Amino acid sequence: MPKKGKIAEIFSKALYADNPSNYFVVYRDFENFKQVNLRDFITLSENFQLIPITRIIKIQKGKKILYQKHIQ
C-alpha cells in the first residue's frame, strides 16, 4: 500500500520536522469534502480512528500539492 506509506511519510515530516499548521488535509466526509489543517485533522480523526487514512483526498503545504488521490 504505497499510498498509505506516502501519507504517513508526509504526516511524520510535518509533525516532527516542520509546522503542521502549514499543511492542509482534504478528506471525504460522506458526500462532502472538508479541508482542515493537519493538526486539526489528527484531533478530529482521533489519530485515524474516526476518519481512516483512506478517506484523505489531498494534502497540501501552501500551494504545493504533496499528495492527491486519483478519484474515479
Coordinates of N, CA and C in Angstrom, one line a residue:
M1 N 0.8 -1.2 0.0 CA 0.0 0.0 0.0 C 0.9 1.3 0.0
P2 N 1.4 1.6 -1.1 CA 2.3 2.8 -1.2 C 1.7 4.1 -0.8
K3 N 0.4 4.2 -1.1 CA -0.3 5.5 -0.8 C -0.3 5.8 0.7
K4 N -0.6 4.8 1.5 CA -0.6 5.0 3.0 C 0.8 5.3 3.5
G5 N 1.8 4.7 2.8 CA 3.2 5.0 3.2 C 3.6 6.4 2.9
K6 N 3.1 6.9 1.7 CA 3.4 8.3 1.3 C 2.7 9.3 2.3
I7 N 1.5 9.0 2.6 CA 0.7 9.9 3.6 C 1.4 9.8 4.9
A8 N 1.8 8.7 5.4 CA 2.5 8.6 6.7 C 3.8 9.3 6.7
E9 N 4.5 9.3 5.6 CA 5.8 10.0 5.5 C 5.5 11.5 5.5
I10 N 4.5 12.0 4.8 CA 4.2 13.4 4.9 C 3.8 13.9 6.3
F11 N 2.9 13.1 6.9 CA 2.5 13.4 8.3 C 3.7 13.4 9.2
S12 N 4.5 12.4 9.1 CA 5.7 12.3 10.0 C 6.6 13.6 9.9
K13 N 6.9 13.9 8.6 CA 7.7 15.1 8.4 C 7.1 16.4 8.9
A14 N 5.8 16.5 8.7 CA 5.0 17.7 9.1 C 5.0 17.8 10.7
L15 N 4.8 16.7 11.3 CA 4.7 16.7 12.8 C 6.0 16.9 13.5
Y16 N 7.0 16.3 13.0 CA 8.3 16.2 13.7 C 9.4 17.1 13.2
A17 N 9.3 17.6 11.9 CA 10.4 18.4 11.3 C 9.9 19.7 10.8
D18 N 8.6 20.0 10.9 CA 8.0 21.2 10.3 C 6.9 21.7 11.2
N19 N 6.1 22.6 10.7 CA 4.9 23.2 11.4 C 3.7 22.6 10.8
P20 N 3.0 21.7 11.5 CA 1.8 21.0 11.0 C 0.7 22.0 10.6
S21 N 0.7 23.2 11.1 CA -0.3 24.2 10.8 C -0.2 24.7 9.4
N22 N 1.0 24.4 8.7 CA 1.2 24.8 7.4 C 0.7 23.8 6.3
Y23 N 0.2 22.7 6.8 CA -0.2 21.6 6.0 C -1.8 21.5 6.1
F24 N -2.4 21.3 4.9 CA -3.9 21.2 4.9 C -4.2 19.8 4.3
V25 N -5.3 19.2 4.9 CA -5.8 17.9 4.5 C -7.2 18.1 4.0
V26 N -7.4 17.5 2.8 CA -8.8 17.5 2.3 C -9.2 16.0 2.4
Y27 N -10.4 15.8 3.1 CA -10.8 14.4 3.2 C -12.3 14.3 2.9
R28 N -12.8 13.1 2.6 CA -14.1 12.9 2.3 C -14.9 12.7 3.6
D29 N -16.0 13.4 3.7 CA -16.9 13.3 4.8 C -18.3 13.1 4.2
F30 N -18.7 11.8 4.1 CA -19.9 11.4 3.4 C -19.9 11.9 2.0
E31 N -20.8 12.8 1.6 CA -20.8 13.2 0.2 C -20.0 14.5 0.0
N32 N -19.4 15.0 1.1 CA -18.7 16.3 1.0 C -17.2 16.1 1.2
F33 N -16.5 17.2 0.8 CA -15.1 17.2 1.0 C -14.8 18.4 2.1
K34 N -14.0 18.1 3.0 CA -13.7 19.1 4.0 C -12.2 19.3 4.0
Q35 N -11.8 20.6 4.3 CA -10.4 20.9 4.4 C -10.1 21.5 5.8
V36 N -9.1 20.9 6.4 CA -8.6 21.4 7.8 C -7.1 21.3 7.8
N37 N -6.5 22.0 8.7 CA -5.0 21.9 8.8 C -4.7 20.6 9.5
L38 N -3.5 20.1 9.3 CA -3.0 18.8 9.7 C -3.3 18.6 11.2
R39 N -2.9 19.5 12.0 CA -3.1 19.3 13.5 C -4.5 19.1 13.8
D40 N -5.4 19.9 13.2 CA -6.9 19.7 13.5 C -7.4 18.4 12.9
F41 N -6.8 17.9 11.8 CA -7.2 16.6 11.2 C -6.9 15.5 12.2
I42 N -5.7 15.5 12.8 CA -5.3 14.5 13.7 C -6.2 14.5 14.9
T43 N -6.6 15.6 15.4 CA -7.5 15.7 16.5 C -8.9 15.2 16.2
L44 N -9.4 15.7 15.0 CA -10.8 15.3 14.6 C -10.8 13.8 14.3
S45 N -9.8 13.3 13.7 CA -9.8 11.8 13.3 C -9.5 10.9 14.5
E46 N -9.2 11.5 15.7 CA -8.7 10.8 16.8 C -7.7 9.8 16.4
N47 N -6.6 10.3 15.8 CA -5.5 9.6 15.4 C -5.9 8.4 14.4
F48 N -6.7 8.8 13.4 CA -7.2 7.9 12.3 C -8.2 6.9 12.8
Q49 N -8.8 7.0 14.0 CA -9.8 6.1 14.4 C -11.2 6.5 13.8
L50 N -11.5 7.7 13.8 CA -12.8 8.2 13.3 C -12.8 8.4 11.8
I51 N -11.7 8.9 11.3 CA -11.5 9.2 9.8 C -10.3 8.4 9.4
P52 N -10.6 7.3 8.7 CA -9.4 6.5 8.2 C -8.6 7.2 7.2
I53 N -7.4 6.8 7.1 CA -6.4 7.4 6.2 C -6.9 7.3 4.7
T54 N -7.7 6.3 4.4 CA -8.2 6.0 3.1 C -9.2 7.1 2.6
R55 N -9.7 7.9 3.5 CA -10.6 9.0 3.1 C -9.9 10.3 2.8
I56 N -8.6 10.3 2.9 CA -7.8 11.5 2.6 C -7.7 11.7 1.1
I57 N -8.1 12.8 0.6 CA -8.2 13.1 -0.9 C -6.9 13.8 -1.3
K58 N -6.5 14.8 -0.4 CA -5.3 15.6 -0.8 C -4.6 16.2 0.4
I59 N -3.3 16.4 0.3 CA -2.5 17.0 1.3 C -1.7 18.1 0.6
Q60 N -1.8 19.3 1.2 CA -1.1 20.5 0.6 C -0.2 21.1 1.7
K61 N 0.9 21.7 1.2 CA 1.6 22.6 2.1 C 1.7 23.9 1.3
G62 N 1.0 24.9 1.8 CA 0.9 26.1 1.0 C 0.1 25.8 -0.3
K63 N 0.7 26.2 -1.4 CA 0.1 25.9 -2.7 C 0.6 24.6 -3.3
K64 N 1.6 24.0 -2.7 CA 2.2 22.8 -3.2 C 1.4 21.6 -2.8
I65 N 0.9 20.8 -3.8 CA 0.2 19.5 -3.5 C 1.2 18.4 -3.3
L66 N 1.2 17.9 -2.1 CA 2.1 16.8 -1.7 C 1.6 15.4 -2.0
Y67 N 0.3 15.3 -1.9 CA -0.4 14.0 -2.2 C -1.8 14.3 -2.8
Q68 N -2.2 13.6 -3.8 CA -3.5 13.7 -4.3 C -4.0 12.3 -4.7
K69 N -5.2 12.0 -4.2 CA -5.8 10.7 -4.6 C -6.4 10.8 -5.9
H70 N -6.3 9.8 -6.7 CA -7.0 9.7 -8.0 C -8.4 9.3 -7.8
I71 N -9.3 10.2 -8.1 CA -10.8 9.9 -7.9 C -11.4 9.4 -9.2
Q72 N -12.1 8.3 -9.1 CA -12.7 7.7 -10.3 C -14.1 8.0 -10.4

